[in-house]
PDB file of C-alpha atoms in Angstrom:
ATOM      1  CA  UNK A   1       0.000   0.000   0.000  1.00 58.00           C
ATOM      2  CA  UNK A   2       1.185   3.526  -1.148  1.00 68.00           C
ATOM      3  CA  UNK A   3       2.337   5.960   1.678  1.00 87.00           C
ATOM      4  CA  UNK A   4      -0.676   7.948   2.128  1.00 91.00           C
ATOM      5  CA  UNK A   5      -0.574  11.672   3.937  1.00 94.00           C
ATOM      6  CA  UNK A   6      -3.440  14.046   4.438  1.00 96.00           C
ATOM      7  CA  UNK A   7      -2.887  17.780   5.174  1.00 97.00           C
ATOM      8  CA  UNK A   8      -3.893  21.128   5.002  1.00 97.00           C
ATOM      9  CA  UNK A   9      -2.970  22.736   1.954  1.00 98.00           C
ATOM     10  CA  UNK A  10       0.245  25.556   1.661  1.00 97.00           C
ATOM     11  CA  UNK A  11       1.121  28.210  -0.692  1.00 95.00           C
ATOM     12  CA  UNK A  12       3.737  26.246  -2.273  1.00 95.00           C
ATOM     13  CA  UNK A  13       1.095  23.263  -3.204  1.00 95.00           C
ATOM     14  CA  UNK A  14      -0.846  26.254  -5.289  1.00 94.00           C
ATOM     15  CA  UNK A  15       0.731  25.101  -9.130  1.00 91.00           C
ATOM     16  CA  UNK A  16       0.026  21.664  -8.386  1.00 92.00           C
ATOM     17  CA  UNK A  17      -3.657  22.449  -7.081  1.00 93.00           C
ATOM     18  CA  UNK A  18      -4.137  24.639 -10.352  1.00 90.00           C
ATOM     19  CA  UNK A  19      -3.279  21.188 -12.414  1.00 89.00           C
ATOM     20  CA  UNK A  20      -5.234  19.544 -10.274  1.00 91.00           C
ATOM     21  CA  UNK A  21      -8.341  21.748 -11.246  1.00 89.00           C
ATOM     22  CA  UNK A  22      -8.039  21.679 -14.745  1.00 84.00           C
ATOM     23  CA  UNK A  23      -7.537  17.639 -15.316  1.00 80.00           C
ATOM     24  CA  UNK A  24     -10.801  17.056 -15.062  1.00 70.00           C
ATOM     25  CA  UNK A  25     -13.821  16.857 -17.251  1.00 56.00           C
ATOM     26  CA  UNK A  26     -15.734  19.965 -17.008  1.00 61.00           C
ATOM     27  CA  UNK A  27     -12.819  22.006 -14.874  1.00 57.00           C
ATOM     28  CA  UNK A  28     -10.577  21.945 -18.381  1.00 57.00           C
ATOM     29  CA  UNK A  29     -12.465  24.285 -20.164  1.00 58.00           C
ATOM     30  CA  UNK A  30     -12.611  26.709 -17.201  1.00 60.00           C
ATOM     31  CA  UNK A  31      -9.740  26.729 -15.221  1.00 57.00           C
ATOM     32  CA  UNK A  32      -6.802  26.335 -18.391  1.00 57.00           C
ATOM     33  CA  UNK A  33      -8.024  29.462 -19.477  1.00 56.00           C
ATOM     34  CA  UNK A  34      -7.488  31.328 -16.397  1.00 55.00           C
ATOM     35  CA  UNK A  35      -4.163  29.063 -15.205  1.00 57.00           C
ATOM     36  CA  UNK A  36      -1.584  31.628 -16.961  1.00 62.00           C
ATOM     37  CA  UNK A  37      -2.068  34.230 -14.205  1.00 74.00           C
ATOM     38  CA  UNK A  38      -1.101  32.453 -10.640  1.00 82.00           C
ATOM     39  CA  UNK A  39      -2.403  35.641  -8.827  1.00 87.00           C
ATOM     40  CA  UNK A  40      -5.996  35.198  -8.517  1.00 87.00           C
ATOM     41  CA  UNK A  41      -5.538  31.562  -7.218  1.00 91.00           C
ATOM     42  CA  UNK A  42      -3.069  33.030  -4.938  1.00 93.00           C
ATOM     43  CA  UNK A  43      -5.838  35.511  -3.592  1.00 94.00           C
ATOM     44  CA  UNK A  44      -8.364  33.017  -3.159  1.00 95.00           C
ATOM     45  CA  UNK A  45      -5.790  30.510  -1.528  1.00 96.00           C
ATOM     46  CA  UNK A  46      -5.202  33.184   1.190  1.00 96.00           C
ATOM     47  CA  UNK A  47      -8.630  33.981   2.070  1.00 96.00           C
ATOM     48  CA  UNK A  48      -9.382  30.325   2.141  1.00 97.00           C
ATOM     49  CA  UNK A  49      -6.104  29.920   4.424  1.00 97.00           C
ATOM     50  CA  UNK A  50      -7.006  32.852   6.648  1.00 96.00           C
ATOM     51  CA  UNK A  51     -10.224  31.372   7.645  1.00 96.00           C
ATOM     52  CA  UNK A  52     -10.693  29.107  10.570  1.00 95.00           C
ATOM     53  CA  UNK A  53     -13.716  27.852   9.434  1.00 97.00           C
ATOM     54  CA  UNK A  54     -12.261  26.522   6.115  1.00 97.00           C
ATOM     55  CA  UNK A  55     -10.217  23.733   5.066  1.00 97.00           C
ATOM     56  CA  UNK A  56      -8.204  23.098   1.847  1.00 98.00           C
ATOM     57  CA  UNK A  57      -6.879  19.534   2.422  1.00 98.00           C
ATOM     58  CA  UNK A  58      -4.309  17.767   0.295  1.00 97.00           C
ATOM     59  CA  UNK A  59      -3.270  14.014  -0.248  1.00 97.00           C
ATOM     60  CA  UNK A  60      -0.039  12.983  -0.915  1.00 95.00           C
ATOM     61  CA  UNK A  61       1.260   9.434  -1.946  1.00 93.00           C
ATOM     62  CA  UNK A  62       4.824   8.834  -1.981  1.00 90.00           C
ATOM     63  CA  UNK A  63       5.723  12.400  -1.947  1.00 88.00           C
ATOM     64  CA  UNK A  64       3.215  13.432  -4.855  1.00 92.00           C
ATOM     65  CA  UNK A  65      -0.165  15.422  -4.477  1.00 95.00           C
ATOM     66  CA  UNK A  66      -2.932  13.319  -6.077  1.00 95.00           C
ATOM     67  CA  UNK A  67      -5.731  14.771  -4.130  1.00 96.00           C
ATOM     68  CA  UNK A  68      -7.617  17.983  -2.660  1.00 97.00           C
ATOM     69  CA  UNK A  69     -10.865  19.260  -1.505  1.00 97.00           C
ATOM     70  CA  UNK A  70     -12.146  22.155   0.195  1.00 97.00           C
ATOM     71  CA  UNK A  71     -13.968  21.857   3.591  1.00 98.00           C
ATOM     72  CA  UNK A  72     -15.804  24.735   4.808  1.00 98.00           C
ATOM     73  CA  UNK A  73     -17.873  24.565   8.307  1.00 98.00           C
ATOM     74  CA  UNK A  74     -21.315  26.490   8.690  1.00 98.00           C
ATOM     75  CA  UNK A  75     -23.092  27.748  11.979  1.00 97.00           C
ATOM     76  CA  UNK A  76     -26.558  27.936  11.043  1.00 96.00           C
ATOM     77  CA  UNK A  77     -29.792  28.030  13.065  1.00 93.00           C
ATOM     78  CA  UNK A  78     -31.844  25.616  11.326  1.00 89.00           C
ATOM     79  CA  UNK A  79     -32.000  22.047  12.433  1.00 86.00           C
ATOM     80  CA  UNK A  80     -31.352  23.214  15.954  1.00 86.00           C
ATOM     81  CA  UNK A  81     -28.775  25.000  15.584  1.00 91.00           C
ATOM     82  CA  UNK A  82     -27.038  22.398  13.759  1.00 93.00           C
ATOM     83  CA  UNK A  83     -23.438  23.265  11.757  1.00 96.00           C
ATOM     84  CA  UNK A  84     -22.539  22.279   8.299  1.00 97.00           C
ATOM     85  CA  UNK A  85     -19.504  20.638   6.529  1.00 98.00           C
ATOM     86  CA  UNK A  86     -19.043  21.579   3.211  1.00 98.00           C
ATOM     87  CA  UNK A  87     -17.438  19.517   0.445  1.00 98.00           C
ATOM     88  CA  UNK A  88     -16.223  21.110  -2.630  1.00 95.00           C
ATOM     89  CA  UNK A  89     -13.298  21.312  -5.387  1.00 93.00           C
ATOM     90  CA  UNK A  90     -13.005  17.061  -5.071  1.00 94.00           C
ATOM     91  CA  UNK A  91     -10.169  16.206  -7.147  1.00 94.00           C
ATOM     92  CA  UNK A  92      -8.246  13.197  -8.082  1.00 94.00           C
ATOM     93  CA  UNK A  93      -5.108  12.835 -10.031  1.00 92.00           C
ATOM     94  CA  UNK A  94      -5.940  11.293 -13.262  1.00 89.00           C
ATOM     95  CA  UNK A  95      -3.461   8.109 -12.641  1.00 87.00           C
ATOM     96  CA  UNK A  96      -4.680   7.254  -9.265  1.00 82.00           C
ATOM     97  CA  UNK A  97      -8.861   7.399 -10.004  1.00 82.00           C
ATOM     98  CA  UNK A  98     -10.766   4.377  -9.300  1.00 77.00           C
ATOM     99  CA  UNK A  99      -8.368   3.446  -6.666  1.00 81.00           C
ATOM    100  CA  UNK A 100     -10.421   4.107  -3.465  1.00 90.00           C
ATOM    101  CA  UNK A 101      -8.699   7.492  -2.950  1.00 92.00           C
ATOM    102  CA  UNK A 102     -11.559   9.199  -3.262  1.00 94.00           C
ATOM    103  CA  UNK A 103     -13.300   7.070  -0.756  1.00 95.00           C
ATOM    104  CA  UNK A 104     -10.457   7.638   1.602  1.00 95.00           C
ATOM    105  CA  UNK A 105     -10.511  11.600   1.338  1.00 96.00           C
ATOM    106  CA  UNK A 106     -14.010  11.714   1.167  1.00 97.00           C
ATOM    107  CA  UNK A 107     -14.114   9.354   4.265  1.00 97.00           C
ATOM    108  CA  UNK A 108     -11.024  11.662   5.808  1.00 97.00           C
ATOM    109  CA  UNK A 109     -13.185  15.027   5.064  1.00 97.00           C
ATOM    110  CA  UNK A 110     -16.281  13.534   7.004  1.00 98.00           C
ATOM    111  CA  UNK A 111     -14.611  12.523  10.357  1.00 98.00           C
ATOM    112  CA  UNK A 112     -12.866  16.121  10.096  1.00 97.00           C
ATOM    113  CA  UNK A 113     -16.885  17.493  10.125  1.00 98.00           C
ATOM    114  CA  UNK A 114     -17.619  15.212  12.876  1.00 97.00           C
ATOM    115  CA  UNK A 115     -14.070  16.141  15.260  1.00 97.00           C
ATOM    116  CA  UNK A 116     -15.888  19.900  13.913  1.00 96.00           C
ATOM    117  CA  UNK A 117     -18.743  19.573  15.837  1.00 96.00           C
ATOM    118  CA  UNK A 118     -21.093  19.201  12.175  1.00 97.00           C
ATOM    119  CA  UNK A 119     -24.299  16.902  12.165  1.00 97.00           C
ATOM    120  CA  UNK A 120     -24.769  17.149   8.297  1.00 97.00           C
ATOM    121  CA  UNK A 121     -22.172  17.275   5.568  1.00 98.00           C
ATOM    122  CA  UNK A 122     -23.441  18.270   2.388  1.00 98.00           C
ATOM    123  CA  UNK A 123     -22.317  18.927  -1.376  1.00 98.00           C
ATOM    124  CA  UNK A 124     -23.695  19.765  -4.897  1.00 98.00           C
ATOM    125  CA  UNK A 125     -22.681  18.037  -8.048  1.00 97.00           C
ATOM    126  CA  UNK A 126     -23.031  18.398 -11.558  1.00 96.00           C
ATOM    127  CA  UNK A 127     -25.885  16.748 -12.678  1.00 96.00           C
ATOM    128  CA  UNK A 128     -23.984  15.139 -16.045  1.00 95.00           C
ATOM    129  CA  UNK A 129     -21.027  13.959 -13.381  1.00 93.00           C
ATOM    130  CA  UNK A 130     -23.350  10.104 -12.851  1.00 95.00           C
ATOM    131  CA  UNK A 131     -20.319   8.230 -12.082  1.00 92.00           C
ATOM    132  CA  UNK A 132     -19.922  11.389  -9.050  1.00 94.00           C
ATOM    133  CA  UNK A 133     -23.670  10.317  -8.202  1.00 97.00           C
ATOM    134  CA  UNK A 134     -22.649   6.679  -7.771  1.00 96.00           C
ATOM    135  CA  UNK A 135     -19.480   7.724  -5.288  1.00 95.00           C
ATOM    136  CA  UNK A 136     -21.254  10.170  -3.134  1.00 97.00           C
ATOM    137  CA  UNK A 137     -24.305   7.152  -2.933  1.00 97.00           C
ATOM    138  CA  UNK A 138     -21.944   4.618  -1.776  1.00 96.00           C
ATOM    139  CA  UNK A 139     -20.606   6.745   0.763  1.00 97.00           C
ATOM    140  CA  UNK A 140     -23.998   7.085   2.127  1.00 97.00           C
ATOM    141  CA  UNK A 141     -25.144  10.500   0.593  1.00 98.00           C
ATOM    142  CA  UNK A 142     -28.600  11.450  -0.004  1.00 98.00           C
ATOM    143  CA  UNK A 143     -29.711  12.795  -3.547  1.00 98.00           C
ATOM    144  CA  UNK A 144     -32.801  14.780  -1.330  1.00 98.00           C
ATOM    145  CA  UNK A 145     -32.076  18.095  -2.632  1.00 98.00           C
ATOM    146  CA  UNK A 146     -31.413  20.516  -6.048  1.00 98.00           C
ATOM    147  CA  UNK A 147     -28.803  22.200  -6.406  1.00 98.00           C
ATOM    148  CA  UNK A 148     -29.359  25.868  -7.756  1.00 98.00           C
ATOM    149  CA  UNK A 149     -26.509  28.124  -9.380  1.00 98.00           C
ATOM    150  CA  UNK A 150     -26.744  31.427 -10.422  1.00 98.00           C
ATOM    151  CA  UNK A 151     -23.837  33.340 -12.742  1.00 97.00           C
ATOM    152  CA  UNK A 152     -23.024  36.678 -11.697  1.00 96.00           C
TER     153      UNK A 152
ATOM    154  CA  UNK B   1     -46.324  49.845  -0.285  1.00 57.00           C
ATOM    155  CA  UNK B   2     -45.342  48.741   3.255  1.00 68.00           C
ATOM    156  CA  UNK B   3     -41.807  49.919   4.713  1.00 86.00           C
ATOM    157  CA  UNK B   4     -39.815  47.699   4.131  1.00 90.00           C
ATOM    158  CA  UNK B   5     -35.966  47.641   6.161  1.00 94.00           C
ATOM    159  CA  UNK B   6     -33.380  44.871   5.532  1.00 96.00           C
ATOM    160  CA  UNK B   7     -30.653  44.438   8.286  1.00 97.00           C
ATOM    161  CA  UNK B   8     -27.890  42.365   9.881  1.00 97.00           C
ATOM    162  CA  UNK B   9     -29.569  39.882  12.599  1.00 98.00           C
ATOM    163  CA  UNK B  10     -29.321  41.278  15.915  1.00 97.00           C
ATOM    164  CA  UNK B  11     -29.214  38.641  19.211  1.00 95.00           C
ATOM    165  CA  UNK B  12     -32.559  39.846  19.681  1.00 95.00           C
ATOM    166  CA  UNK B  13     -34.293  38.857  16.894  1.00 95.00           C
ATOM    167  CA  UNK B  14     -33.406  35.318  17.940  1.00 94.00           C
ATOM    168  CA  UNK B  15     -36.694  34.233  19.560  1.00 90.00           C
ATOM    169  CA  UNK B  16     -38.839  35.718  16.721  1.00 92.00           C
ATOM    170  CA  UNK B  17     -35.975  34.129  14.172  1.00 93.00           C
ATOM    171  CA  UNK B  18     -36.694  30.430  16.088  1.00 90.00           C
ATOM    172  CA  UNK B  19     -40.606  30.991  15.455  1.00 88.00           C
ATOM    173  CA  UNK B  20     -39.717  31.687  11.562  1.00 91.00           C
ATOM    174  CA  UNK B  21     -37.543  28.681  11.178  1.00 89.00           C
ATOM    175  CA  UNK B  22     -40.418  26.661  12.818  1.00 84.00           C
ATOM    176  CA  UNK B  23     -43.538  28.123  10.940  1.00 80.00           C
ATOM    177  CA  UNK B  24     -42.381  26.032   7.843  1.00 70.00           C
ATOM    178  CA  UNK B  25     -43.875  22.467   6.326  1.00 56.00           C
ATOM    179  CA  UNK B  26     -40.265  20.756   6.872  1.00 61.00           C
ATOM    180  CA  UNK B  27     -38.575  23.126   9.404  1.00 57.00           C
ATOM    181  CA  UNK B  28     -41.978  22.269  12.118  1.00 57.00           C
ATOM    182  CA  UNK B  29     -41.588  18.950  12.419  1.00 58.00           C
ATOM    183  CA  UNK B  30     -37.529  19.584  13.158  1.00 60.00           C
ATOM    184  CA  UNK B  31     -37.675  22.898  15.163  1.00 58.00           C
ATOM    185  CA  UNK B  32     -40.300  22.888  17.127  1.00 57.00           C
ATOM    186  CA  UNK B  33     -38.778  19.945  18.964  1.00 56.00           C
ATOM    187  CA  UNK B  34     -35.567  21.838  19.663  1.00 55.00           C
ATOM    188  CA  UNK B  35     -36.869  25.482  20.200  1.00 57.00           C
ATOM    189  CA  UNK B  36     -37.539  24.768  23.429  1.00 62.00           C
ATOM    190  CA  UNK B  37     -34.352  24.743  24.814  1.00 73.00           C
ATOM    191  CA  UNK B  38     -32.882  28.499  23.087  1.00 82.00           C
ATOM    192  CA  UNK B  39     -29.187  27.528  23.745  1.00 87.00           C
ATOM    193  CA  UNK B  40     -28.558  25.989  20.707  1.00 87.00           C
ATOM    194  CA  UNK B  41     -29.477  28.534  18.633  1.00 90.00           C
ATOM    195  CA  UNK B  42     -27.579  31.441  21.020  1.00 93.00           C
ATOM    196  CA  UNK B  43     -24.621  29.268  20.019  1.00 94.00           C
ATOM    197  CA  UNK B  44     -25.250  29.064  16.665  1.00 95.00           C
ATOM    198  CA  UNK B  45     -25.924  32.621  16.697  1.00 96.00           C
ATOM    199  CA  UNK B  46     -23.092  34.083  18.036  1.00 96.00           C
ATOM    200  CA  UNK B  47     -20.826  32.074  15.968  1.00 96.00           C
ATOM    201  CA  UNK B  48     -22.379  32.932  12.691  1.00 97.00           C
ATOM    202  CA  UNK B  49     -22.502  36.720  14.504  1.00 97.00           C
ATOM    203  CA  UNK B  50     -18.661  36.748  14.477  1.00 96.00           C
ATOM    204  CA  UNK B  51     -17.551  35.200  10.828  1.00 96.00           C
ATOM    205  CA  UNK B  52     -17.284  38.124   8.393  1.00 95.00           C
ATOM    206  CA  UNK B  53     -17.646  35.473   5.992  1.00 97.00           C
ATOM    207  CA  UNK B  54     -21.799  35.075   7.099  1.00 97.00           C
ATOM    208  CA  UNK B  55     -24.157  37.240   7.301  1.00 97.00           C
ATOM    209  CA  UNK B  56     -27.503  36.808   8.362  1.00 98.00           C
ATOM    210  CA  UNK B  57     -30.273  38.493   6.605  1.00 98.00           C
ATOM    211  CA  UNK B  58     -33.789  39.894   8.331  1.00 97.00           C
ATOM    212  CA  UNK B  59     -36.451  41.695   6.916  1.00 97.00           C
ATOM    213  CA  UNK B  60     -38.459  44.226   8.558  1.00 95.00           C
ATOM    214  CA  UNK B  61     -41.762  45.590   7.936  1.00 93.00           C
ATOM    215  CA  UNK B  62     -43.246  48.302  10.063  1.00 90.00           C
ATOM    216  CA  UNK B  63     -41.291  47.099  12.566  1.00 88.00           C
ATOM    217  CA  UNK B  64     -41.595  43.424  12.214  1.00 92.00           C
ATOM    218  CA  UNK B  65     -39.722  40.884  11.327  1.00 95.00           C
ATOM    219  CA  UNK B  66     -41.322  39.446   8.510  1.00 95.00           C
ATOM    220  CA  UNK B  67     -38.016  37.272   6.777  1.00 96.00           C
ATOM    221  CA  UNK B  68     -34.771  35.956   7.056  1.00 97.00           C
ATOM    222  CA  UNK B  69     -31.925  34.207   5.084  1.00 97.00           C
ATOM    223  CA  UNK B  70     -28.068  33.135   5.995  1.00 97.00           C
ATOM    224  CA  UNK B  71     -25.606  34.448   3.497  1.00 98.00           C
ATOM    225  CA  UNK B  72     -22.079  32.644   3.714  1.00 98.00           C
ATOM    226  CA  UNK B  73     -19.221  34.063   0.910  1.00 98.00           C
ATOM    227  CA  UNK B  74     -16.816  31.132   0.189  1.00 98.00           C
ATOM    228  CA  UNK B  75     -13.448  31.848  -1.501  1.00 97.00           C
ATOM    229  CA  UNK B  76     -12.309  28.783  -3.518  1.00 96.00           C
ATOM    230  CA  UNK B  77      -9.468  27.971  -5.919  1.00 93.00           C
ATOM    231  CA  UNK B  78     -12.090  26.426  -8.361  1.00 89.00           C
ATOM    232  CA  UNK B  79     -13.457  28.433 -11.551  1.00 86.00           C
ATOM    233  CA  UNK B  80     -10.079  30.639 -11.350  1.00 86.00           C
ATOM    234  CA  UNK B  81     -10.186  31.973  -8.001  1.00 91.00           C
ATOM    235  CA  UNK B  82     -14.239  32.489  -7.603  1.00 93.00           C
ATOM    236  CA  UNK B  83     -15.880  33.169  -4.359  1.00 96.00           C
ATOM    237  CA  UNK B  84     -19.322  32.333  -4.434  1.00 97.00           C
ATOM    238  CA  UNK B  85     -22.313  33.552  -2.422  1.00 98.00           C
ATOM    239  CA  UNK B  86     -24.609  30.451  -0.560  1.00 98.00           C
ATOM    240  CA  UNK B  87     -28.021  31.219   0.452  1.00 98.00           C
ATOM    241  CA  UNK B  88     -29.282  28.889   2.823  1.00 95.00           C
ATOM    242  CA  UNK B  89     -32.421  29.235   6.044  1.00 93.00           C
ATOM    243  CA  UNK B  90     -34.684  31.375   3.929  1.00 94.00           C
ATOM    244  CA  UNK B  91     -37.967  31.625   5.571  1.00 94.00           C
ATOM    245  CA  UNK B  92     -40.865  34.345   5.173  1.00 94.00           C
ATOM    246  CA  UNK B  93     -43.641  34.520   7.925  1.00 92.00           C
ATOM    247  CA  UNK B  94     -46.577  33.106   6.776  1.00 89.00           C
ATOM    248  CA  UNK B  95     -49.155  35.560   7.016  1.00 87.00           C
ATOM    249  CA  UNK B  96     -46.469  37.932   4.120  1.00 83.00           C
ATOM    250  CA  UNK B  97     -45.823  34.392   1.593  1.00 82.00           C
ATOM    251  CA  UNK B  98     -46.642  35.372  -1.895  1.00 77.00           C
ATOM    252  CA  UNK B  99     -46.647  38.970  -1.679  1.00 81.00           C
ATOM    253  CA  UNK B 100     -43.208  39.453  -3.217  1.00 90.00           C
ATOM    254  CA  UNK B 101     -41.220  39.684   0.015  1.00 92.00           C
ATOM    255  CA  UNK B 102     -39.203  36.548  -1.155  1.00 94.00           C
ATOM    256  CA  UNK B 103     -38.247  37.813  -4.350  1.00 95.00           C
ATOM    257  CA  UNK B 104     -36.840  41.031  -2.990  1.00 95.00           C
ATOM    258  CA  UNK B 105     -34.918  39.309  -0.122  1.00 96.00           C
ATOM    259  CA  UNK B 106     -33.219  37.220  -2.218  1.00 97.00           C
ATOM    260  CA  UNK B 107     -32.288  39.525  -4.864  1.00 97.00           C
ATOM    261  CA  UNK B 108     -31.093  41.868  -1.714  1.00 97.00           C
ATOM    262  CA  UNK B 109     -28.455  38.650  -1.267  1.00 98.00           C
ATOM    263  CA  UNK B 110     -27.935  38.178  -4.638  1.00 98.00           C
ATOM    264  CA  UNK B 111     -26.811  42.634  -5.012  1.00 98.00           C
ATOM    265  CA  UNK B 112     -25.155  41.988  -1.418  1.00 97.00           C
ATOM    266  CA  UNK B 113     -22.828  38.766  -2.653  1.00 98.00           C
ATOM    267  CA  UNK B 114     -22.503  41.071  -6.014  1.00 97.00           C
ATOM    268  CA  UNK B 115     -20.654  43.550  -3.583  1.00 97.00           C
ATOM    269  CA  UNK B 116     -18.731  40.875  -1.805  1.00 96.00           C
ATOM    270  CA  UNK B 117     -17.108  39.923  -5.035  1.00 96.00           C
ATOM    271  CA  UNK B 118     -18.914  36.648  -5.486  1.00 97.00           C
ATOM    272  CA  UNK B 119     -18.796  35.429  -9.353  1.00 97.00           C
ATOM    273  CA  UNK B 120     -21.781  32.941  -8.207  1.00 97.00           C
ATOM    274  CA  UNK B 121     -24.320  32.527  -5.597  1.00 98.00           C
ATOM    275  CA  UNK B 122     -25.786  28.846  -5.166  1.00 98.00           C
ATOM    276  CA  UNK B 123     -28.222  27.288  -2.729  1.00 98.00           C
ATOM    277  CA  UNK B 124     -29.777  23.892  -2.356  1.00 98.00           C
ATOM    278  CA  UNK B 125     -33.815  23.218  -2.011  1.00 97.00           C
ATOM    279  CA  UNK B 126     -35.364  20.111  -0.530  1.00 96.00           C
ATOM    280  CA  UNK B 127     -36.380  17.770  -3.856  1.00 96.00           C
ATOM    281  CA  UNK B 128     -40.334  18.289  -2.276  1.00 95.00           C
ATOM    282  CA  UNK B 129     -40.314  21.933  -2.262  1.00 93.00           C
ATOM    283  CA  UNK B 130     -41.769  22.710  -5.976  1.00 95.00           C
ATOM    284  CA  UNK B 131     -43.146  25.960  -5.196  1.00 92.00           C
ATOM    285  CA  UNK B 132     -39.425  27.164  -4.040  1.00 94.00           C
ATOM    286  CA  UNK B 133     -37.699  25.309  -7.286  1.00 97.00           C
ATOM    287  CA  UNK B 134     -40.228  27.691  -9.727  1.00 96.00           C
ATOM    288  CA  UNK B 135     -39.702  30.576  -7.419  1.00 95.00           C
ATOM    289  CA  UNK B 136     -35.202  29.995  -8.042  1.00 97.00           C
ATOM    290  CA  UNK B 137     -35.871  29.243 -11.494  1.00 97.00           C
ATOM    291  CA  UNK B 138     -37.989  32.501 -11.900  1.00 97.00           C
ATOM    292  CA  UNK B 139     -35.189  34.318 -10.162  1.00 97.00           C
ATOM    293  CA  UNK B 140     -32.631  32.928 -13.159  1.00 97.00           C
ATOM    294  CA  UNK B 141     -31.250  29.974 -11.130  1.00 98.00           C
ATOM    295  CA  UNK B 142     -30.183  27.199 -12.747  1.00 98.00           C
ATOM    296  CA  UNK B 143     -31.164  23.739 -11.450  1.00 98.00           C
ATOM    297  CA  UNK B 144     -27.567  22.638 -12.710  1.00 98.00           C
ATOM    298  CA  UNK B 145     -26.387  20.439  -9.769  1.00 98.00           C
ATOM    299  CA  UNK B 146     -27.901  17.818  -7.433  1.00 98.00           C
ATOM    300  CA  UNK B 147     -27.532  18.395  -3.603  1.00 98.00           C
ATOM    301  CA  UNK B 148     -26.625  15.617  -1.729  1.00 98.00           C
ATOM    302  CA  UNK B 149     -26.904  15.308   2.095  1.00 98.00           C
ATOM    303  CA  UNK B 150     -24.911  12.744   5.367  1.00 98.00           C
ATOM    304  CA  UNK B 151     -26.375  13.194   8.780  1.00 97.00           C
ATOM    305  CA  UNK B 152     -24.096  12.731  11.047  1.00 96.00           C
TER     306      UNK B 152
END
């Protein structure tokens, strides 16, 4: 079994996150484009890395980054009072899909929410991304809601 | 036309904010059972009170508080560095439901994430809630993603 490492994300992890982004199906179109100028990833990875109540997590194997999402935890009064984790940005390395390392991140990212204090986790996915659908099901995820986007 | 006043949630408003969440066809069965006991939702409150990433919407008329929604910017690395805006807890007292009040409290949020620099605001509605899927889609939402949801 490969040497497996989960962590928060740095600064230095940004060009690799960036590639990360883009190899992927619908991210290609949209993030190439805006890859040649580093700075606003740069913004967005400080705001993310100033904020206690998100978290950019890596996974490493042998040295290599082949994974990242973004965690973000929400207070909220509904439900009790009940918090919120947030999944998004779930990528994989190209080479290592279908090897259970989603699982394991996604599995990671969930006890985080629960050592949080979080009694939901939630997420939105395309609706073309099926094989996503499947994943998320295994892992115990309910399809009980749409997801609504709006383009500013 | 009645006055109309939209501001930041005060720790006051909580009570009257625990009625709204409750007077709802999925919120009653789940907050009614909790309201009882307020310090949950103090908690909740003071926590989402202190993140300038959240802001909590109410609505005012003549000096009651007729609606509410949560507003939570997110900074991400996808999409080339875009934050988006989430809308999530909107509720509208009964006795003001189709009279507009909706519309204009959610395109307050959608001007206020505009400000924030969001590129995006999204929001997730229970699969049973019709009425509220026309009411996004007449807004110019896009039902684009599915929502999934883990209890913890």
């Amino acid at each position: 079994m490969a040497n497996r490492h989960y962590r928060r994300a740095v600064e230095a992890d940004l060009p690799e996150l960036v590639r990360l982004l883009a190899d992927d199906e619908l991210g290609s179109r949209r993030e190439l484009r805006e890859a040649e100028d580093q700075r606003p990833f740069r913004d967005a990875f400080h705001e993310i890395d100033s904020d206690p109540n998100q978290y950019l997590l890596v996974v490493e194997e042998d040295g290599a980054l082949i994974g990242m999402l973004q965690l973000t935890f929400i207070s909220g009064l509904a439900r009790g009072g009940l918090k919120r984790g947030q999944i998004e940005a779930v990528r994989i390395a190209r080479h290592r899909r279908s090897a259970g390392v989603g699982q394991a991140m996604v599995e990671w990212a969930i006890s985080r929410c629960r050592d949080e204090g979080c009694g939901l986790v939630q997420l939105t996915t395309d609706r073309s991304r099926t094989d996503a659908h499947r994943f998320y099901e295994r892992l115990g995820f309910e399809p009980s809601h749409v997801g609504y986007k709006l383009n500013l």
